[in-house]
Every structure is written in structure tokens, then in C-alpha cells.
Short mmCIF file of C-alpha atoms in Angstrom, two decimals:
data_model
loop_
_atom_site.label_atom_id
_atom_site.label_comp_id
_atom_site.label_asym_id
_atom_site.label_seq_id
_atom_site.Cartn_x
_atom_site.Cartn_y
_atom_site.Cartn_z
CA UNK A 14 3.62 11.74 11.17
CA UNK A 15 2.15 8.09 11.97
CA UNK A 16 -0.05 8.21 9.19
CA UNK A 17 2.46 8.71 7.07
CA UNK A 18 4.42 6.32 8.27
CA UNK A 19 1.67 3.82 8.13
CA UNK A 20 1.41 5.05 4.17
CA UNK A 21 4.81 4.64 3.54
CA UNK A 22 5.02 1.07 5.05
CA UNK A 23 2.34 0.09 2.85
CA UNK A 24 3.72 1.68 -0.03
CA UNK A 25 6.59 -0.68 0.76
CA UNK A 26 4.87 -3.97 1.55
CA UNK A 27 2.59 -3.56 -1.83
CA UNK A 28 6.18 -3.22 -3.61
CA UNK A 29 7.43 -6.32 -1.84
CA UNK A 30 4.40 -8.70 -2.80
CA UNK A 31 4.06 -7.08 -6.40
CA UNK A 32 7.85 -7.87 -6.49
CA UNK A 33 7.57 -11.43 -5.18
CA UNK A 34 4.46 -12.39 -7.46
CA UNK A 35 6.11 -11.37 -10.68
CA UNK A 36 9.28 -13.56 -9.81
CA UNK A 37 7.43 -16.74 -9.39
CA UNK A 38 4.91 -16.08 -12.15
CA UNK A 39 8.14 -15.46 -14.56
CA UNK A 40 10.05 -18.17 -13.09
CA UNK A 41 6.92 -20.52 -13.72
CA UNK A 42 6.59 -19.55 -17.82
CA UNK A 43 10.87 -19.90 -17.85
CA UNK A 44 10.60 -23.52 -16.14
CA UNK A 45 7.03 -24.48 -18.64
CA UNK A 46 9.40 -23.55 -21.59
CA UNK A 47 12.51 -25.51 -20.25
CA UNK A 48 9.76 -28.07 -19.75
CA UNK A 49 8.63 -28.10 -22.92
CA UNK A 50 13.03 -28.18 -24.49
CA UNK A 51 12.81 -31.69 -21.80
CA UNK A 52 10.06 -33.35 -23.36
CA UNK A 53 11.54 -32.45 -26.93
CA UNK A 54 14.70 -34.23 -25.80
CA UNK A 55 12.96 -37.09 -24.23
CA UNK A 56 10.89 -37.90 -27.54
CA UNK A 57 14.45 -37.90 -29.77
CA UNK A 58 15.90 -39.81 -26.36
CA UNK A 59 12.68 -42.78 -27.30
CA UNK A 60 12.67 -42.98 -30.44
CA UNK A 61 16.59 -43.21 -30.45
CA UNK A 62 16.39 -45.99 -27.78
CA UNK A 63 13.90 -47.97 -29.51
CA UNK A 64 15.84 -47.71 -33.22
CA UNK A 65 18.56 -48.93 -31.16
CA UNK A 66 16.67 -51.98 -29.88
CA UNK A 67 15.24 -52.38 -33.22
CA UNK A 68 19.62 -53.02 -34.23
CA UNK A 69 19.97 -54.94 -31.50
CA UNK A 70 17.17 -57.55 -32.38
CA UNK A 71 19.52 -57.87 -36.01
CA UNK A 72 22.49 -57.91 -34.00
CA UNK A 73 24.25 -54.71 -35.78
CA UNK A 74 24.47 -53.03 -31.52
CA UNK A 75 25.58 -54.56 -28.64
CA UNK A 76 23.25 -54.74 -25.57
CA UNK A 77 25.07 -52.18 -23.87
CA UNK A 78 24.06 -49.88 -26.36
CA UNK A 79 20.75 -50.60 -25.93
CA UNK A 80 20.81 -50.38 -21.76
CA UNK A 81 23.02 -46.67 -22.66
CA UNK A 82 20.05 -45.32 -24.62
CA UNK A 83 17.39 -46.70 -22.00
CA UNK A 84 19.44 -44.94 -19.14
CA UNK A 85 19.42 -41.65 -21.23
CA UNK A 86 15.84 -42.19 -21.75
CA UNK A 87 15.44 -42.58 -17.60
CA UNK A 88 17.95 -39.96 -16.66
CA UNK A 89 15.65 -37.28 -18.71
CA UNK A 90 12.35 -38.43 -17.43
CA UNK A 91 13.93 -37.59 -13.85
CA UNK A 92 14.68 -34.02 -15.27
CA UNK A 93 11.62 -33.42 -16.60
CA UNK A 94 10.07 -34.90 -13.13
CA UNK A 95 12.33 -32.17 -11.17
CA UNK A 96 10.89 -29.67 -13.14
CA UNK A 97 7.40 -30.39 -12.94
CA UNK A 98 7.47 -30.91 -9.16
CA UNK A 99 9.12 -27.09 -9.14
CA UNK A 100 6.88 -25.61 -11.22
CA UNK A 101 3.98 -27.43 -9.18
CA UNK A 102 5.39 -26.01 -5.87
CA UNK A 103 5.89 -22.24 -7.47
CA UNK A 104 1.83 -22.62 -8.70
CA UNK A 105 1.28 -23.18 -5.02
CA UNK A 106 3.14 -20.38 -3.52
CA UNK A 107 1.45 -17.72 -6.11
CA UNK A 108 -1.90 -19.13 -5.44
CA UNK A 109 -0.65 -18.37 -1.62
CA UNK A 110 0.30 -15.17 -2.35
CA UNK A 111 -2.60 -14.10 -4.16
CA UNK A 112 -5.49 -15.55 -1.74
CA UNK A 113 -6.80 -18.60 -4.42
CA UNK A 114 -7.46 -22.08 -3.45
CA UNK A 115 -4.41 -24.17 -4.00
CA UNK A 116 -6.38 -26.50 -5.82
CA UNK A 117 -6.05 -24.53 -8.28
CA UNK A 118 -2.90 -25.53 -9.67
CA UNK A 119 -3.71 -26.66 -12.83
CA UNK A 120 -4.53 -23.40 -14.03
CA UNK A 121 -2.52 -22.06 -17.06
CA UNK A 122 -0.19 -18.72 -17.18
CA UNK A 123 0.03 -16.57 -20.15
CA UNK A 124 2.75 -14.23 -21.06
CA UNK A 125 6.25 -14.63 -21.92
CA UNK A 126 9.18 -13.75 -19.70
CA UNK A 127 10.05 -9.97 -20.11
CA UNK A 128 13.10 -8.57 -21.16
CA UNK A 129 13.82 -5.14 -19.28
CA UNK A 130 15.86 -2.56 -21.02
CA UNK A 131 16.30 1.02 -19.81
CA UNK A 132 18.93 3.31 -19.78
CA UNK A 133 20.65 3.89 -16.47
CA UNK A 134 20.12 7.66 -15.87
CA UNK A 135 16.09 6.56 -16.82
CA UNK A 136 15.80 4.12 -13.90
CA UNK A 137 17.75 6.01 -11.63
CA UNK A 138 15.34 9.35 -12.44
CA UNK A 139 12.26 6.96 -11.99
CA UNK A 140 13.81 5.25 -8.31
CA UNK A 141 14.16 8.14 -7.14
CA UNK A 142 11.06 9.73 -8.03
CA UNK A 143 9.05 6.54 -6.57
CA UNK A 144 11.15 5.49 -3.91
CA UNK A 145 9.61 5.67 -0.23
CA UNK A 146 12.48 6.18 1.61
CA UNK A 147 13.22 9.13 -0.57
CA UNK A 148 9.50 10.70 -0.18
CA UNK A 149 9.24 10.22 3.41
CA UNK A 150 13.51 11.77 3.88
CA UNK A 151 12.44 14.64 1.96
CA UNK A 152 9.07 15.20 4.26
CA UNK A 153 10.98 15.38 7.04
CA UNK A 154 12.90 18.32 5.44
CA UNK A 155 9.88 20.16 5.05
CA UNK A 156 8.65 20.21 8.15
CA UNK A 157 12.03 20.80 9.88
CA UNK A 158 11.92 24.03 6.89
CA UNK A 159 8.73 24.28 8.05
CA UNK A 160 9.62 24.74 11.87
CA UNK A 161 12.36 27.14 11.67
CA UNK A 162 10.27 29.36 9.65
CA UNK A 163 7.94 29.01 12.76
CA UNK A 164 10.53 30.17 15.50
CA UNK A 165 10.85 33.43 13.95
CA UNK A 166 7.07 33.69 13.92
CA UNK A 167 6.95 33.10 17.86
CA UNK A 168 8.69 36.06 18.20
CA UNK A 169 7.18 38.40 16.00
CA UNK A 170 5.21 41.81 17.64
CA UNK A 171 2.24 41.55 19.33
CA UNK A 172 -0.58 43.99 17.32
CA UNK A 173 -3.86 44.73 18.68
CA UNK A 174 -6.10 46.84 16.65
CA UNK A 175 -9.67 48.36 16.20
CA UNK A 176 -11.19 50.71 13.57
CA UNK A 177 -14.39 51.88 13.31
CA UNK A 178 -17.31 54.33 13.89
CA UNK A 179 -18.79 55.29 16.96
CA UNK A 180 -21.09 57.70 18.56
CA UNK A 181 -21.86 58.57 21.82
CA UNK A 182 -24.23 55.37 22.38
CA UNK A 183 -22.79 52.98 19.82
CA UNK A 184 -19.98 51.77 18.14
CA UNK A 185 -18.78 49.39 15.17
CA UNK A 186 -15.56 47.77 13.49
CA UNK A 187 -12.75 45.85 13.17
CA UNK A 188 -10.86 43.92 15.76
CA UNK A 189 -7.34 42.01 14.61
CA UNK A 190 -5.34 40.62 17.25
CA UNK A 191 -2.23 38.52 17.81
CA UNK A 192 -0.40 35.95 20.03
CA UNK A 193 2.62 34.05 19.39
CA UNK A 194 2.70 34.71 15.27
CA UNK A 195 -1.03 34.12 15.74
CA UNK A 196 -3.37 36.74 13.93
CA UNK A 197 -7.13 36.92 14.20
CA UNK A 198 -9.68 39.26 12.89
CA UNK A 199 -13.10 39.58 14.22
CA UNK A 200 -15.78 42.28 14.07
CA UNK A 201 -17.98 44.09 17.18
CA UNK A 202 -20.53 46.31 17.78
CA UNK A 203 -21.57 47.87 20.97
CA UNK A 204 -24.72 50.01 22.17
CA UNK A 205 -24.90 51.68 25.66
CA UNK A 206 -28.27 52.87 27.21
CA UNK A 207 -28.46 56.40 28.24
CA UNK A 208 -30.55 55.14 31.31
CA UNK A 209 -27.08 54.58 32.62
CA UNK A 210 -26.70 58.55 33.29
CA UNK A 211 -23.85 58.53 31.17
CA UNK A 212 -21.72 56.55 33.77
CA UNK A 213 -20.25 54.56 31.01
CA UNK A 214 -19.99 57.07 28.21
CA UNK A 215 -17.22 58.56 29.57
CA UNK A 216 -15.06 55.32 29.21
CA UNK A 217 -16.93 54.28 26.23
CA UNK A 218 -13.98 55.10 24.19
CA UNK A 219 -10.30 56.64 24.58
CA UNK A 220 -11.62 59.45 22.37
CA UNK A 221 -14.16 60.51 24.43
CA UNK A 222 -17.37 61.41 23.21
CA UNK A 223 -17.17 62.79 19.35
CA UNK A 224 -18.41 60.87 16.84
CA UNK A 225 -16.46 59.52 14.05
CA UNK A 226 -14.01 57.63 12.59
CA UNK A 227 -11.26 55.46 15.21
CA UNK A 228 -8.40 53.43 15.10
CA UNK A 229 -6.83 52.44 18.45
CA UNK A 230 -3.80 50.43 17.50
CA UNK A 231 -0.76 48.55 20.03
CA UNK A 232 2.42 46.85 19.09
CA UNK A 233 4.37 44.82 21.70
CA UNK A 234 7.84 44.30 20.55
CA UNK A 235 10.07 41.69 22.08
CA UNK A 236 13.11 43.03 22.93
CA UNK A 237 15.34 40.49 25.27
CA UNK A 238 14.85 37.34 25.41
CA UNK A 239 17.85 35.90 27.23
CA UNK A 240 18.93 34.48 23.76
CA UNK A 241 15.97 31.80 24.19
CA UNK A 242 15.22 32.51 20.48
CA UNK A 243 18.89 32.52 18.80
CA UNK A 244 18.87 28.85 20.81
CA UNK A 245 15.48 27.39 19.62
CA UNK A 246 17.13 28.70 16.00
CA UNK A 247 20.05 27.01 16.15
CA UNK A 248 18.84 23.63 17.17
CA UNK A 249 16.04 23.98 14.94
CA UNK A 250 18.73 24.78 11.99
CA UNK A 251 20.85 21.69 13.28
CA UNK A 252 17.56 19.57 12.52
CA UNK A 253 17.63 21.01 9.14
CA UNK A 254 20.96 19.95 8.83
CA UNK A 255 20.46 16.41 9.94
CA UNK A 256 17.33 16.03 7.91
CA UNK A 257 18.81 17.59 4.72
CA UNK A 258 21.99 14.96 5.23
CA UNK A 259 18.96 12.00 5.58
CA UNK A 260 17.57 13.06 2.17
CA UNK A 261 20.92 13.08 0.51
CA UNK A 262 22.34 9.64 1.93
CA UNK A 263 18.66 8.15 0.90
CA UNK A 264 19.13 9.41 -2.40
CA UNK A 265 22.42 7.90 -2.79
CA UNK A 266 21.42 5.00 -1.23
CA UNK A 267 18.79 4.50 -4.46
CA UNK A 268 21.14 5.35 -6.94
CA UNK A 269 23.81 2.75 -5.54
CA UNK A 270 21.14 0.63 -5.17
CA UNK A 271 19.65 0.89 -9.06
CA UNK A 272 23.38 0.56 -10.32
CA UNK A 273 23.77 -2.23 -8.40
CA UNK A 274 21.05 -4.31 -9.50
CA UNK A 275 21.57 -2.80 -12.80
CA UNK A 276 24.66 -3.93 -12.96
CA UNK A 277 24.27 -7.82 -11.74
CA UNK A 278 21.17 -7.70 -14.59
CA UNK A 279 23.23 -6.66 -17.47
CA UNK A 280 25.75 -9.56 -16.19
CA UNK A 281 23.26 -12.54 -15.81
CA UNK A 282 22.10 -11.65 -19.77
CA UNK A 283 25.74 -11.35 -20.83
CA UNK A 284 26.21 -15.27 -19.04
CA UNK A 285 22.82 -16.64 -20.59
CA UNK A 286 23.71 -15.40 -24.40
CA UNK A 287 27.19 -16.87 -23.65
CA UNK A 288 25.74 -19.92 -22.36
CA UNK A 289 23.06 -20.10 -25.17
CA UNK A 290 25.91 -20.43 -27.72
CA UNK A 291 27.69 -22.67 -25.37
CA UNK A 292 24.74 -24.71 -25.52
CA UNK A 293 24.02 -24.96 -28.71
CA UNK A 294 28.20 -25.80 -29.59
CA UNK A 295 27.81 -28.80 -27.17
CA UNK A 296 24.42 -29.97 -28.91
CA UNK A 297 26.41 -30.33 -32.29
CA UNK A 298 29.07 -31.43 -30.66
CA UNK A 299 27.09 -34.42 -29.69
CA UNK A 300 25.58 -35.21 -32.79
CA UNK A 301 28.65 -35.49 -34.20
CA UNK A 302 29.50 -37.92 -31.43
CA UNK A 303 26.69 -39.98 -32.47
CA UNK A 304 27.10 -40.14 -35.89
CA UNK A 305 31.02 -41.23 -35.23
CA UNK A 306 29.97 -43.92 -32.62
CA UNK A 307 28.04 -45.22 -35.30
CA UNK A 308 30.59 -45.73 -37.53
CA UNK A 309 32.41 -47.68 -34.33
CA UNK A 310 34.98 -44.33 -34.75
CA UNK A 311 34.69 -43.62 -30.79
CA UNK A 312 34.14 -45.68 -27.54
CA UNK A 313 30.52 -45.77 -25.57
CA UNK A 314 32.76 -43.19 -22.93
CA UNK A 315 33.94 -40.93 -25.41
CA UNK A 316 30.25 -40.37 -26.50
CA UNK A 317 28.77 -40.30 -22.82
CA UNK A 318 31.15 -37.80 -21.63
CA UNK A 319 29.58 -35.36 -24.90
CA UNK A 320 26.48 -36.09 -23.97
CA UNK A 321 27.05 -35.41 -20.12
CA UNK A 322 29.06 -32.19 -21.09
CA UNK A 323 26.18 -31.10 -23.39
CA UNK A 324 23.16 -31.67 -20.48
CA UNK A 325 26.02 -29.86 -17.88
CA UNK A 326 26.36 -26.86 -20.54
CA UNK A 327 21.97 -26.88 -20.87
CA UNK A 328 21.17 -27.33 -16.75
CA UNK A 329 23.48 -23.83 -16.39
CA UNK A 330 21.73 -22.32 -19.06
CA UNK A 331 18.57 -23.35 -17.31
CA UNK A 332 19.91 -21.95 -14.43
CA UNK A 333 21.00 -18.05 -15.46
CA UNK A 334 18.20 -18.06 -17.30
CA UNK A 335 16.05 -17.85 -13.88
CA UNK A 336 18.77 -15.98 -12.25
CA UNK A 337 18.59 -13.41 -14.71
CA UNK A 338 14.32 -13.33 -14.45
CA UNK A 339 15.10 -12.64 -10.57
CA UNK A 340 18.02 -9.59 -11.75
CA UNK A 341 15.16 -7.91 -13.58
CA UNK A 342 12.75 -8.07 -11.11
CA UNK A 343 15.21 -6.60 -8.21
CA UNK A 344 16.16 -3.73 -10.75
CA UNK A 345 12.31 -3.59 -11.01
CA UNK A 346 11.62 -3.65 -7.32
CA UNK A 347 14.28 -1.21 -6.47
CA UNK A 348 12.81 1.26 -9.13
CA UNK A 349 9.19 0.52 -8.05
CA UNK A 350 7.98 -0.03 -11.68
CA UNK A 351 6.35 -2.36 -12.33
CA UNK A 352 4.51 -1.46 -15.52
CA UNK A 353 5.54 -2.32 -19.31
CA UNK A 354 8.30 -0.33 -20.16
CA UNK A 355 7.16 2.25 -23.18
CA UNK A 356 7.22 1.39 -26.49
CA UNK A 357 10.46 2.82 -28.29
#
């Protein structure tokens, strides 16, 4: 029983760090391509700023609009700063996790986050079918089957038996005994010396002295026990019981568990492709902006408040976008499956 439940502990802590690697090595490639969407904004945010300057110098901008542009050039180096400092600190906690040096942070990942896809009833079939808790419930019901299987056992006859051959000085054969549902076999063979006068030949045998063929056979049968038994039965049965109502609740307890996760999963993707449209709306949204302040259509405001609508409308896409990595990976952890998912 301890060894198992030293196996099944295991079983769960190698889930737990498998679980926790893969989040911070596919929040790590979601932040290095957000990274990488940063940069590409900070380049346009540069070489806007210095066409701008380049107006200013002519006197076709005011100032202002030369200071705007710089500050939009700043305000995206700081983004691009946050990020680097969290991908930096999630390099450091996966080099933690798997034993390296954490001077090895400048090491590169490769892969590309993973979208996971599987049919309900399929990662409810596969939970179950992996899950610990499920393995180690339905154990327990063996050996409770196991044990009440046993009682009767205790009580079943006593045999004793031996068959053989014999003749007056010697004797061969078969012995099978039992205690307590216990049955053993064994074989003998005897020789007695006649310089004993024949003392012993007399009792050498219940049948006397012919030669031949034997088979002495006794069979105890229990037949009151004060009820001892029908009590060991019941509260053997009422383990049973228990047991069989700890495998159930486990197994619900996955299946609410994969739905659950399942669930929240299918809900982060649904905000990210919402917010990926949102996102790209707002980016044309400010171009337009741009191209109107140009033409002195708008006010500096009118265009900053675009342009701080459009970076509010990309940091939550940024955001689900991570939240919905972690979704996967708790449907994944609750399922225990960790491999690719088969081709279709």
C-alpha cells in the first residue's frame, strides 16, 4: 500500500513539473513573438519620428508634433523593455526547473505555441484512463473485492488427506492439508525396521497390516460461529461500499474537472480571435487618424486617444493570448497528456 502510494505521488509530482515547464517554455515563444510585433512598431514609431523632425526643420509641423512622436517612440521602448525583462525572468525559472546553470539564459527556444484541439468525450476517456487518483480509487476496490472474497475462505472446511501404498514395513503418498482457506500438498514416505518386534506395525496404519492402496481422508466443517463470520462480511461489504463510492466521486471529480478546464480553454480562444480582429480594427483605425492629422482634419488629442485605444486593444490581446497558453496546459495537466495530439 505505501509503495503505491509513493508511485502514485510521483506519478503526480512528474505531472506537476511537466505541467509547469511547458507553461513557461510556451509563455516564453508567445512573449519572443509579441517581442518581435514591439520592435516592428518601434522601427515605424523611428522612422515616423524622425520624418517628422525632418518637417519640422522646414517648418510644415509644429514642435509638439515632433516631442508627440519622440514620446511614442519612448513609451514603446518601455514596452519592449517590460517584455524582455519577463521573458529574461521566465528563462531563469525554466533553467531552475530543469537543473541548468542560469547563466544560461541566452539560449534560444524552438517551437511554436501549440494549439490543442480534442473532442470532449476524447479527453475525458484519456483523464480518466491516466488519472492517479482514479488508478489508486479503483485499487482500493480491488483489494476490498479482494478481502471479502477472503472471509468466506476463512471459513471454508478443514481437509486432511493421504493416499498411497504401503506394506507392512513401508509406505508412500500424498499428503494435502488445510488451515484457514490454506491448502498444502506435500509427499512422504516411511520405512519401519522389523528389529522393532513389530511394536509399531500395528499402528503403522489405520488399515492394519495388508498391503495396498489407502486413502485416509477428514473434513472439519464449521458449523456455529456465533455469527463472527456474517459480521466480518458485512463490514467487509460496507468497505466495498465506501471504496466503490471513492472510485465513482474520483471519476466524476475528472470529468468535472476536464469540462472545466475545457471549457475556460475554448473561452480564452473565443476572446483572443475576438480580440485579434479588435486589434487589427483599431490599427486601421489609427492610420486613418494619421493620415487625417496630416491634412490638419483632427487635433493632436483626437489622434492620441486612437493611438492609446489601439496599444489598450494590442496589450489585452497580448494578454489572452498567454492566458489562453496557460488554459491549454491545465486541460493538458488535468488529462495527463502531454504528447502531440495525433495527426487527423
Amino acid at each position: 500500500e505505501s509503495q503505491r502510494q509513493a508511485l502514485f505521488a510521483y506519478e503526480d509530482a512528474v505531472r506537476d513539473m511537466l505541467s509547469e515547464v511547458r507553461k513557461k517554455f510556451f509563455t516564453i515563444l508567445l512573449r519572443e513573438q509579441q517581442l518581435a510585433e514591439r520592435r516592428k512598431t518601434l522601427k515605424e514609431f523611428q522612422e515616423r519620428h524622425e520624418q517628422i523632425r525632418r518637417l519640422e526643420e522646414s517648418r510644415r509641423v509644429l514642435e509638439v508634433d515632433v516631442l508627440t512622436a519622440r514620446l511614442n517612440m519612448l513609451n514603446e521602448e518601455a514596452r519592449i523593455n517590460l517584455l524582455e525583462r519577463e521573458i529574461l525572468r521566465k528563462k531563469t525559472d525554466i533553467l531552475h526547473l530543469l537543473g541548468f546553470p542560469v547563466g544560461m539564459t541566452d539560449m534560444a527556444l524552438q517551437g511554436t505555441p501549440e494549439e490543442f484541439s480534442l473532442p470532449v468525450e476524447s479527453a475525458v476517456a484519456l483523464a480518466l484512463e491516466r488519472s492517479s487518483s482514479v488508478a489508486q480509487a479503483r485499487a482500493k476496490v480491488e483489494d476490498q473485492a479482494r478481502r471479502l472474497r477472503e472471509i468466506w475462505w476463512d471459513y471454508a472446511p478443514d481437509v486432511a488427506a493421504e493416499f498411497g501404498w504401503k506394506s507392512d514395513l513401508t509406505a508412500a503418498g500424498l499428503s494435502m492439508g488445510s488451515t484457514d482457506g490454506l491448502y498444502t500438498l506435500s509427499t512422504f514416505a516411511e520405512e519401519h525396521s522389523e528389529d522393532l518386534n513389530g511394536y509399531l506395525r500395528d499402528d503403522f496404519s489405520p488399515l492394519g497390516r495388508e498391503e495396498g492402496w489407502f486413502l485416509n481422508l477428514a473434513l472439519e466443517l464449521p458449523v456455529f460461529e456465533g455469527l463472527e463470520i456474517r459480521g466480518k462480511a458485512l463490514k467487509e461489504r460496507a468497505l466495498f461500499e465506501q471504496a466503490s463510492y471513492d472510485l465513482r466521486n474520483a471519476t466524476d471529480e475528472i470529468e468535472m474537472a476536464v469540462l472545466q478546464a475545457t471549457q475556460t480553454m475554448l473561452e480564452r480562444r473565443k476572446e483572443v480571435d475576438i480580440l485579434r480582429e479588435t486589434v487589427s480594427i483599431s490599427r486601421e483605425r489609427l492610420r486613418v487618424q494619421e493620415q487625417l492629422k496630416e491634412l490638419g482634419k483632427i487635433s493632436d488629442n483626437d489622434l492620441e486617444n486612437f493611438r492609446t485605444q489601439y496599444f489598450r486593444d494590442q496589450d489585452q490581446l497580448f494578454t489572452q493570448q498567454i492566458a489562453l497558453v496557460e488554459a491549454q496546459e491545465d486541460v493538458r495537466r488535468v488529462m495527463r497528456y502531454f504528447e502531440p495530439l495525433p495527426a487527423k
